[in-house]
Backbone as a ProteinNet text record, in pm:
[ID]
protein_1_A
[PRIMARY]
XXXXXXXXXXXXXXXXXXXXXXXXXXXXXXXXXXXXXXXXXXXXXXXXXXXXXXXXXXXXXXXXXXXXXXXXXXXXXXXXXXXXXXXXXXXXXXXXXXXXXXXXXXXXXXXXXXXXXXXXXXXXXXXXXXXXXXXXXXXXXXXXXXXXXXXXXXXXXXXXXXXXXXXXXXXXXXXXXXXXXXXXXXXXXXXXXXXXXXXXXXXXXXXXXXXXXXXXXXXXXXXXXXXXXXXXXX
[TERTIARY]
15159.7	15022.6	14998.2	14929.9	14893.2	14742.6	14701.3	14560.4	14508.3	14391	14321.6	14178.3	14140	14003.5	13910	13782.9	13682.9	13714	13739.3	13795.2	13712.5	13583.4	13501.5	13467.4	13488.1	13465.8	13540.2	13531.1	13585.8	13737.3	13786.9	13930	14001.5	13946.4	14012.1	14031.7	13928.2	13937.8	14037.7	14038.2	14134.8	14277.2	14297.4	14429.5	14469.6	14375.5	14404.8	14447.9	14376.9	14412.1	14549.5	14578.8	14709.2	14822.4	14802.3	14905.5	14927.3	14819.9	14833	14909	14886.5	14951.7	15099.2	15134.2	15269.7	15360	15303.3	15384.3	15347	15421.8	15388.4	15326.4	15286.6	15236.2	15096.6	15065	14927.8	14853.8	14727.1	14646.8	14518.4	14486.6	14363.1	14272.6	14153.4	14058.1	13940.9	13889.4	13773.6	13657.5	13538.9	13417.7	13302.3	13190.5	13075.9	12992.1	13007.3	12914.4	12989.7	12959.5	13029.5	13012.5	12891.5	12877	12959.1	12966.9	13047.8	13195.4	13239.5	13378.8	13408.4	13315.2	13333.5	13339.1	13252.6	13252.6	13382.3	13432.3	13559.1	13671.9	13674.1	13780.1	13770.7	13648.9	13631	13668.5	13672.7	13700	13846.4	13936	14078.3	14121.3	14229	14273.5	14298.5	14266.4	14285.6	14427.2	14526.2	14664.8	14696	14615.1	14636.4	14540.1	14436.8	14328	14372.9	14470.1	14514.4	14586.6	14625.3	14691.3	14594.8	14468.6	14369.5	14277.8	14278.5	14198.3	14093.2	13981.2	13872.6	13831.3	13779.8	13730.4	13618.2	13504.5	13393.9	13427.2	13421.3	13443.5	13368.8	13266.4	13194.9	13266.1	13332.9	13411.1	13323.4	13194.8	13104	13067.7	13111.1	13077.2	13199.6	13189	13304	13353.1	13260	13299.2	13379.3	13336.8	13410.4	13551	13561.3	13692.2	13782.5	13727.3	13806.6	13858.4	13772.4	13814.8	13922	13908	14010.2	14141.8	14136	14256.9	14325.4	14247.1	14302.7	14371.7	14309.1	14370.7	14501.8	14502.1	14622.7	14736.7	14704.5	14807.4	14860.9	14792.6	14835.6	14948.2	15023.7	15132.3	15079	14956.1	14896	14887.3	14863.1	14844	14973.5	15086.7	15215.1	15202.1	15146.4	15116.5	15243.9	15252.4	15366.3	15327.1	15196.7	15152.8	15002.7	14952.5	14807.9	14776.8	14666.7	14606.6	14467	14448.9	14323.9	14234.8	14136	14057	13916.3	13869.3	13730.8	13706.6	13598.3	13555.2	13417.7	13318.3	13182.1	13155	13082	13043.1	12891.7	12829.3	12682.8	12621.6	12696.1	12642	12612.8	12687	12660.3	12539.2	12511.1	12399.1	12269.7	12281.6	12163.1	12146.2	12246.5	12245.6	12314.4	12363	12429.5	12334.7	12386.9	12304	12386.5	12324.8	12389.5	12396	12498.9	12527.2	12411.2	12337.1	12229.7	12113.6	12114	12007.5	12053	12177.4	12230.3	12196.6	12146.5	12103.8	12223	12198.1	12302.2	12344.2	12249.7	12281.7	12377.1	12355.6	12443.7	12583.5	12592.4	12722.4	12796	12726.8	12790.3	12836.7	12758.9	12796.4	12923.3	12931.5	13049.1	13173.5	13160.8	13276.7	13322.2	13227.1	13262.5	13338.1	13290.2	13351.9	13482.3	13479.7	13593.9	13703.8	13669.6	13767.4	13792.6	13692.4	13713.2	13764.2	13692.4	13732	13857.9	13879.8	14004.1	14123.7	14109.5	14217	14247	14142.7	14162.6	14233.2	14189.6	14250.7	14394.3	14416.4	14551.5	14644.9	14596	14677.8	14720.4	14627.4	14660.6	14765.2	14750.2	14845.7	14983.7	14989.7	15118.3	15187.9	15111.4	15172.2	15242.3	15178.9	15239.2	15364.5	15355.9	15470.4	15584.4	15551.2	15654.2	15736.2	15667.9	15737.7	15824.9	15780.8	15856.8	15970.3	15962.9	16057.4	16055.4	15940.6	15927	15779.7	15749.1	15612.4	15566.3	15452.3	15396.3	15247.4	15201.6	15058.7	15022.7	14929.9	14876.5	14730.5	14696.3	14555.5	14509.1	14386.8	14329.9	14241.3	14292.2	14219.7	14131.2	14131.3	14049.5	14092.3	14075.5	14098.1	13978.2	13869.4	13746.2	13764.8	13840	13855.4	13923.5	14023.1	14092.8	14001.5	13913.9	13820.1	13707.3	13671.2	13555.3	13427.3	13412.6	13304.4	13168	13086.4	12953	12865.5	12787.8	12696.6	12760.5	12891.5	12963.5	13050.4	13000.8	13081	13122	13033.3	13066.1	13181.5	13173.7	13280.4	13411	13405.2	13526.6	13592.3	13512.2	13566.9	13631.6	13566.3	13619.1	13744.4	13756.5	13877.3	13991.4	13957.8	14061.3	14141.3	14079.5	14149	14265.8	14264.4	14371.6	14506.8	14506.1	14633.2	14710.6	14643.3	14709.4	14754.8	14671.6	14707.7	14833.3	14838.6	14952.7	15081.3	15076.5	15197.5	15247.9	15156.6	15198.5	15257.4	15190.8	15241.4	15372.4	15388.7	15518.7	15628.6	15605	15705.7	15729.2	15628.4	15639.8	15701.4	15681.4	15716.2	15824.8	15856	15951.6	16087.4	16132.8	16264.4	16266.4	16149.9	16139.3	16129.7	16139.4	16132.6	15993.3	15896.1	15757.3	15724.9	15684.8	15651.8	15501.6	15458.9	15316.9	15299.8	15187.2	15162	15011.7	14970.8	14830.9	14817.4	14735.7	14718.5	14579.4	14575.8	14449.8	14407.8	14316.2	14262.2	14163.9	14137.6	14026.8	13899.6	13797.2	13673.5	13695.6	13635.5	13657	13521.4	13512.2	13388.8	13393	13303.6	13289.5	13140.8	13106	12962.7	12887.1	12955.4	12889.6	12869.8	12961.1	12955.3	12896.3	12871.4	12835.6	12715.5	12617.6	12494.8	12512.7	12613.6	12625.6	12761.9	12861.6	12997.4	13008.9	12935.5	12944.3	12888.1	12785.2	12727.4	12828.6	12897.8	13001.1	13114.4	13153.6	13264.2	13230.7	13109.8	13068.9	13060.2	13013.9	12996	13128.7	13233.3	13359.5	13476.3	13449	13556.2	13664.3	13624.8	13719.9	13712.6	13826.1	13823.6	13768.4	13720.1	13672.9	13763.4	13816.5	13907.4	13844.2	13894.1	13847.1	13914.3	13847.5	13904.6	14035	14043.3	14165.5	14284.5	14262.6	14372	14420.3	14326.3	14363.3	14435	14384.7	14447.6	14589.8	14611.6	14746.6	14843.3	14797.9	14881.8	14906.5	14804	14818	14919.2	14905.7	14995.1	15137.9	15154.2	15287.7	15351.1	15273.8	15324.8	15357.9	15275.9	15301.9	15431.9	15450.7	15564	15691.9	15676.7	15795	15788.6	15810.7	15803.4	15909.2	15868.5	15962.6	15946.1	16056.8	16050.9	16006	15998.8	15964.7	15829.1	15749.5	15621.7	15526.5	15467.7	15370.5	15233.2	15201.1	15075.7	15103.9	15025.4	15045.1	14909.9	14892.4	14776	14799.3	14707.5	14719.5	14667.3
9512.3	9481.8	9535.5	9455.3	9496.1	9518.1	9635.2	9670.5	9634.2	9569.7	9545.1	9593.7	9693.4	9744.9	9666.3	9665.4	9593.7	9447.5	9380.2	9244.5	9139.2	9161.7	9055.8	8949.2	8980.7	8884.4	8933.7	8859.1	8903.6	8915.8	9013.4	9030.3	9055.3	9143.4	9177.2	9056.8	8975.2	8857.2	8756.8	8742.2	8652.1	8702	8834.6	8891	8859.6	8872.7	8844.5	8699	8606.1	8464.9	8436.9	8502.2	8481	8535.6	8652.3	8710	8625.9	8576.9	8492.5	8364.5	8311.5	8187.6	8208.5	8326.1	8348	8423.9	8482.6	8562.2	8527.1	8585.6	8574.3	8703.3	8791.4	8923.2	8914.3	9012.4	9033.3	9105.6	9068.9	9128.3	9183.4	9307.3	9370.5	9389.9	9330.6	9347.5	9432.5	9514.1	9596.8	9561.2	9596.2	9576.9	9645.9	9653.8	9726.2	9642.5	9510.7	9421.1	9332.4	9349.2	9273.8	9122.6	9070.9	8925.9	8870	8942.1	8894.2	8893	8993.7	8995.5	8878.1	8850.8	8738.1	8606.6	8593.1	8470.9	8460	8573	8571.9	8522.9	8569.9	8528.1	8377.9	8329.1	8186.4	8102.2	8166.9	8093.2	8065.5	8120.1	8092.6	7979.6	7909.6	7799	7846	7760.2	7798.8	7844.3	7788.7	7826.1	7968.9	8024.9	8161.5	8262.2	8211.8	8297.8	8400.8	8365.4	8459	8580.2	8571.6	8685	8767.1	8727.2	8800	8880	9009.5	9099.7	9166.8	9203.7	9263.4	9396.5	9483.8	9613.7	9659	9692.2	9743.3	9883.8	9905	10037.7	10047.1	10129.4	10161.1	10280.4	10260.7	10370.3	10481.5	10461.4	10569.4	10655.4	10616.4	10686.9	10761.6	10894.1	10974.4	10935.2	10911.8	10875.8	10748.3	10646.6	10520.2	10539.2	10616.2	10638.9	10716.6	10815.8	10895.2	10806.9	10719.5	10631.8	10533.1	10481.3	10390.9	10465.2	10587.4	10666.5	10696.2	10724.7	10750.3	10625.8	10509.7	10384.8	10359.7	10382.1	10360.7	10448.6	10569.9	10663.5	10628.5	10538.8	10502.8	10400.7	10394.8	10296.2	10154.3	10142	10009.5	9936.7	10011	9947.2	9887.6	9953.9	9907.4	9874	9968	9943.5	9936.6	9834.4	9820.7	9837	9834.1	9851.2	9835	9858.8	9853.1	9815.3	9743.3	9716.4	9777.8	9886.2	9962.5	9917.9	9840.4	9765.6	9821.8	9905.4	9951.3	10036.3	10008.5	10090.3	10046.1	10130.6	10091.5	10128.2	10043.3	10065.5	10066	10183.1	10188.1	10101.6	10076.7	9996.7	9853.2	9801.5	9666.6	9664	9778.2	9785	9828.6	9926.1	9983.8	9942.1	9871.1	9836.8	9945.2	9911.1	10009.8	10125.3	10248.5	10366.7	10471.4	10537.8	10653.3	10763.1	10845.8	10940.6	11034.3	11074.3	11171.4	11111.6	10979.3	10915.7	10880.4	10909.6	10875.4	10988.7	10953.5	11055.1	11122.5	11243.3	11315.5	11238	11171.7	11094.3	10980.2	10914.3	10803.9	10855.8	10967.5	11026.5	11065.8	11133.6	11179.2	11061.8	10955.8	10837.7	10774.1	10761.9	10700.4	10786	10916.9	11005.9	11010.7	11014	11015.9	10888.1	10774.1	10646.5	10623	10641.9	10606.1	10711.7	10835.7	10944.3	11013.6	11084.3	11167.5	11087.6	10982.6	10906.1	10823.3	10782.4	10712.5	10805.7	10931.8	11028.5	11047.1	11058.5	11076.6	10955.8	10836.9	10715.8	10701.1	10729.3	10721.8	10817.8	10937.5	11034.1	10983.2	10921.1	10865.8	10755.3	10670.6	10560.6	10614.8	10707	10760	10837.5	10902.9	10971.1	10873.7	10758.7	10655.8	10596.4	10566.8	10506.4	10607	10733.9	10839.6	10837.9	10826.1	10823.4	10698.2	10585.5	10460.7	10457.4	10543.4	10544	10413	10350.3	10224.2	10189.3	10106.4	10056.9	10056.2	9993.7	9978.5	10008.2	10083.6	10107.1	10067.4	9975.2	9938.1	9979.8	10052.2	10078.5	9981.9	9933.2	9847.3	9934	9958.9	10040.7	9955.1	9985.8	9911.7	9948.6	9854.1	9885.4	9956.6	9966.9	10025.5	10166.8	10258.3	10392.3	10393.1	10307.6	10301.8	10247.7	10155.4	10097.9	10196.1	10278	10366.3	10285.6	10210.7	10114.2	10182.7	10146.3	10204.5	10165.7	10261	10236.2	10247.6	10283.4	10291.8	10416.6	10527.9	10649.8	10700.7	10689.2	10738.6	10657.8	10527.5	10441.6	10468.7	10476.9	10501	10632.5	10735.9	10865.6	10860	10791.9	10787.5	10701	10600.6	10518.8	10587.3	10666.3	10734.6	10832.2	10886.8	10983.7	10919.7	10787	10719.2	10734	10753	10765	10888.4	11000.1	11120.8	11107.1	11042.9	11019.5	10934.2	10826.5	10734.9	10803.7	10878.2	10942.3	11049.5	11129.6	11235.5	11178.9	11078.9	11024	10948.7	10886.7	10824.9	10931	11044.1	11150.7	11210.7	11209.2	11268.6	11174.9	11044.1	10951.7	10849.4	10830.4	10725.4	10746.2	10870.8	10898	10871.6	10855.6	10826.5	10675.9	10596.2	10451.7	10394.7	10475.6	10430.3	10401.1	10277.8	10238	10243.9	10306.8	10310	10254.7	10189.8	10131.7	10118.6	10144.1	10133.8	10014.8	9917.6	9794.6	9792.4	9759.5	9762	9621.9	9558.2	9430.8	9453.9	9348.7	9350.5	9318.3	9272.4	9237.7	9115.4	9120.2	9014.8	8961	8829.4	8767.8	8757.1	8828.5	8824.5	8809.6	8785.7	8780	8906.9	9021.5	9148.2	9168.3	9114	9140.5	9025.5	8914.2	8791.8	8808.6	8889.9	8900.4	8975.6	9062.3	9148.6	9145	9079.7	9088.6	9030	8924.6	8863.4	8956.3	9033.4	9128.6	9237.4	9290.2	9390.5	9331.4	9209.5	9146.1	9128.3	9083.9	9063.7	9195.2	9299.9	9430.2	9496.4	9467.7	9539	9448.4	9321	9230.9	9216.8	9218.9	9209	9070.8	9018.2	8889	8903.5	8794.8	8790.6	8695.4	8743.1	8661.8	8630.3	8527.3	8493.1	8582.7	8601.8	8682.9	8622.9	8489.7	8425.3	8452.6	8447.2	8471.3	8616.2	8709.2	8850.7	8877.4	8819.5	8839.4	8785	8671.6	8614.2	8710.2	8774.6	8871.4	8994.9	9042.7	9160	9133	9019.5	8985.4	8967.1	8912.3	8899	9036.9	9133.3	9269.6	9331.4	9300.8	9355.3	9299.7	9170	9104.6	9108.2	9107	9093.9	9198.9	9326	9430.6	9410.1	9438.9	9430.2	9553.3	9618.9	9737.4	9859.5	9971.7	10098.6	10152.3	10072.1	10121.3	10155	10273.5	10313.3	10253.6	10240.6	10179	10048.5	9945.8	9814.2	9754.2	9706.7	9628.2	9482.7	9425.4	9285.5	9193.4
15728.2	15687.2	15546.3	15465.1	15330	15326.2	15283.5	15273	15134.3	15130.4	15003.5	15020.3	14941.3	14952.1	14861.3	14899.6	14820.3	14806.1	14918	14910.1	14982.3	14994.9	15053.5	14950.8	14821.9	14714.4	14590	14480.9	14354.5	14352	14274.6	14254.4	14386.4	14469	14594.7	14685.2	14697.4	14782.4	14725.4	14593.6	14530.4	14553.7	14552.1	14583.4	14726.9	14818.1	14958.8	14976.5	14914.8	14927.9	14867.8	14755.1	14691.9	14777.7	14837.9	14924.1	15049	15106.9	15224.8	15192	15072.5	15032.9	14999.3	14946.8	14897	14993.6	15098.5	15191.6	15335.3	15427.6	15569.8	15622.3	15532.2	15570.9	15631.5	15714.4	15757.3	15645.8	15626	15519.7	15580.6	15548.6	15594.1	15473.8	15477.1	15368.1	15415.3	15323.4	15356	15263.5	15308.1	15229.8	15299.6	15232.2	15288.9	15383.9	15376.5	15445.3	15544.6	15673.7	15777.7	15763.4	15738.9	15723.3	15607	15495.6	15382.9	15418.3	15491.4	15534.5	15627	15718.4	15809.8	15732.9	15632.1	15550.9	15471.2	15423.7	15349.7	15439	15560.7	15653.3	15681.8	15696.4	15721.5	15600.3	15483.2	15360.8	15333.9	15414.2	15394.4	15487.5	15456.6	15541.8	15685.7	15783.7	15924.2	15954.9	15889.8	15917.7	15873.4	15784.3	15735.1	15797.5	15862.2	15907.6	16009.9	16092	16195.4	16136.3	16008	15941.7	15856.9	15852.8	15773.1	15865.2	15847.5	15928.4	15839.7	15899.9	15823.2	15885.5	15799.9	15847.5	15754.1	15812.3	15732.3	15686	15555.3	15498.3	15366.4	15365.7	15242.8	15181.3	15067.6	15010.8	14954	14950.7	14915.7	15034.1	15154.5	15278.7	15329.6	15338.3	15379.6	15518.9	15611.9	15747.5	15752.5	15676.7	15673.1	15618.2	15510	15447.8	15541.4	15609.7	15705.1	15818.1	15870	15980.6	15934.4	15812.1	15760.6	15741.4	15690.7	15674	15806.2	15909.2	16041.4	16096.5	16075.1	16120.4	16046.9	15917.1	15837.4	15886.9	15925.6	15971.7	16110	16181.2	16316	16311	16416	16422.6	16430.5	16478.7	16494.1	16360.3	16252.3	16122	16067.7	16089.4	16034.7	15886.9	15813.2	15672.3	15589.2	15504.9	15414.3	15268.5	15239.7	15102.6	15090	14968.7	14947.1	14803	14787.8	14657.5	14662.3	14588.1	14594.2	14479.1	14515.7	14419.1	14400.1	14492.5	14487.3	14362.7	14294.4	14182.4	14138.7	14155.3	14118.6	13972.8	13904.6	13765.8	13758.9	13746	13743	13633.4	13526.3	13416.6	13458.9	13555.7	13603.6	13697.1	13760.2	13853.1	13783.9	13693.6	13630	13484.8	13432	13290.8	13209.2	13089.4	13005.4	12972.3	12979.6	12950.3	12877.9	12782.3	12722.6	12827.6	12818.1	12925.1	12954.5	12851.6	12876.5	12956.3	12974.2	13053.4	13195.1	13227.6	13360.5	13457.6	13574.2	13670.9	13737.8	13788	13861.7	13985.3	14050.3	14170.9	14139	14026.1	13985.4	13955.3	13884.3	13852.5	13980	14070	14193.7	14278.6	14282.9	14361.2	14305.5	14173	14111.3	14129.9	14111.3	14126.2	14271.7	14363	14506	14544.8	14499.5	14535.7	14461.1	14330.3	14246.2	14244.1	14276.2	14263.6	14397.6	14449.9	14568.6	14687.1	14721.5	14839	14814	14689.6	14657.9	14676.1	14636.2	14656	14804.7	14885.5	15029.5	15090.4	15053.5	15107.4	15058.1	14930.1	14875.1	14947.4	14977	15049.1	15185.5	15257.9	15389.3	15377.2	15275.6	15255.5	15220.2	15125.8	15082.4	15193.8	15278.6	15392.9	15485.8	15507.1	15592.1	15527.4	15396.9	15328.7	15311.9	15297	15292.6	15420.5	15533.1	15661.5	15674.5	15618.1	15624	15522.3	15422	15310.1	15232.8	15226.7	15153.7	15143.1	15042.8	15029.2	14885.4	14864.5	14730.5	14733.1	14634.2	14614.7	14472.6	14459.8	14329.5	14322.8	14217.7	14189.5	14082	14095.3	13992.4	13903.3	13784.3	13689	13599.6	13470.9	13376.1	13234.8	13143.5	13001.9	12940.4	13016	12962.4	12907.7	12975.7	12919.1	12783	12763.7	12635	12525.4	12562.1	12465.6	12435.2	12535.7	12521.4	12526.8	12634.6	12643.3	12640.8	12542.8	12529.9	12648.5	12695.2	12806	12942.3	12946	13074	13079.8	13026.7	13019.4	13157.1	13255	13389.8	13448.8	13435.5	13486.4	13413	13281.3	13203.1	13243.5	13260.5	13299.4	13436.9	13530.6	13666.4	13676.2	13590.7	13589.4	13514.5	13412.1	13335.2	13421.7	13524.3	13609.4	13685.1	13698.2	13770.3	13701.8	13570.1	13498.1	13545.9	13556.5	13605.6	13749.2	13831.1	13970.5	13980.2	13902.6	13909.3	13865	13756.1	13705.7	13801.5	13854.5	13946.4	14074.6	14131.4	14256.9	14235.9	14119.5	14089.5	14094.1	14029.5	14028.2	14165.8	14250.2	14383	14486.4	14471.1	14579.2	14545.5	14418.5	14383.2	14447.7	14453.9	14512.4	14662.2	14721.7	14864.5	14889.7	14784.5	14801.2	14794.6	14751.7	14742.2	14595.9	14567.9	14431.4	14411.8	14302.4	14267.3	14126.9	14104.1	13972.5	13951	13828.3	13788.8	13694.3	13734.8	13657.4	13594.1	13464.4	13389.7	13347.6	13421.8	13374.5	13259	13184.5	13090.9	13170.2	13104.8	13174.7	13263.5	13381.6	13480.6	13525.6	13532.3	13579.6	13732.2	13797.6	13942.7	13974.2	14101.3	14134.1	14094.4	14098.7	14068.3	13917.9	13836.7	13693.2	13611.7	13676.2	13603.2	13510.9	13550.4	13472.6	13341.1	13331.8	13214.4	13146.4	13206	13152.9	13012	12982.5	12849.5	12742.7	12777.9	12683.6	12648.5	12750	12725.6	12641.8	12673.6	12601.9	12454.2	12425.5	12287	12211.3	12278.7	12213.3	12179.2	12256.5	12238.9	12202.9	12181.2	12142.2	12247.1	12372.4	12482.4	12547	12592	12661.8	12803	12856.5	12995.1	13071.9	13184.5	13265.2	13400.2	13463.9	13597.5	13700.6	13813	13920.6	13971	13976.9	14027	13935.2	13804.5	13710.7	13718.3	13724.9	13734.4	13866.3	13974.4	14105.2	14107.3	14043.9	14039.3	13971.3	13864.9	13794.9	13879.9	13949	14035.8	14146.8	14211.8	14322.7	14272.9	14154.1	14096.7	14077.6	14029.1	14014	14149.9	14249.6	14383.1	14440.4	14428.2	14493	14410	14278.6	14190	14080.5	14114.8	14013.7	13905.3	13782.1	13670.9	13583.7	13552.5	13470.1	13548.8	13477	13540.9	13497.9	13428.2	13376.6	13491.4	13484.8	13586.4	13555.5	13427.1	13385	13310.7	13343.9	13281.5	13249.6	13127.2	13091	13129.6	13204.2	13245.3	13135.5
[MASK]
++++++++++++++++++++++++++++++++++++++++++++++++++++++++++++++++++++++++++++++++++++++++++++++++++++++++++++++++++++++++++++++++++++++++++++++++++++++++++++++++++++++++++++++++++++++++++++++++++++++++++++++++++++++++++++++++++++++++++

């Protein structure tokens, strides 16, 4: 089974559809909203639907993340890899803001979702793959930290931490047959970003890609690794 977090829509859902089309693997997608997950499952061809499983998990909720980690550690999951896609950007929800105007609650929510709970979930996944002596973990990062995107300092900071995580876990797990990689898309047009993505793109001279195109590249990296780079710009 391949786990994809944050996959009721956008990049994650496009990754799930691509994996179902290109492999015979079972795919487990997570999201915060049960009806959206159900609609996502109905949106794939009937011949693939029996291989697509859903699980409600709000990555901002410790209990949800703990329960997902416990499931992953069970034999029932038979996890072979993961694409960790969840990452909230307050700038898309609240609009671009200079850091001194961002509330403590917003900062804590982003760090809890993008960092703390991602670390806990990653640990559960790597423990399972360590025992299997095989598997792949891809994190979906962002080019935003390298650009220093104005109005999104909290998001940039929380995504930048993934670089250290990826390098350390590569050094810790590669000899055990576990491959980890951090992939950095540019700006992506999704239902969540549609209202503001063009403004960010114009301000920073960054291209905007479709979720399907980015997902195709992510799945290609998952299925057909090339080279030894731990970090890759898509």
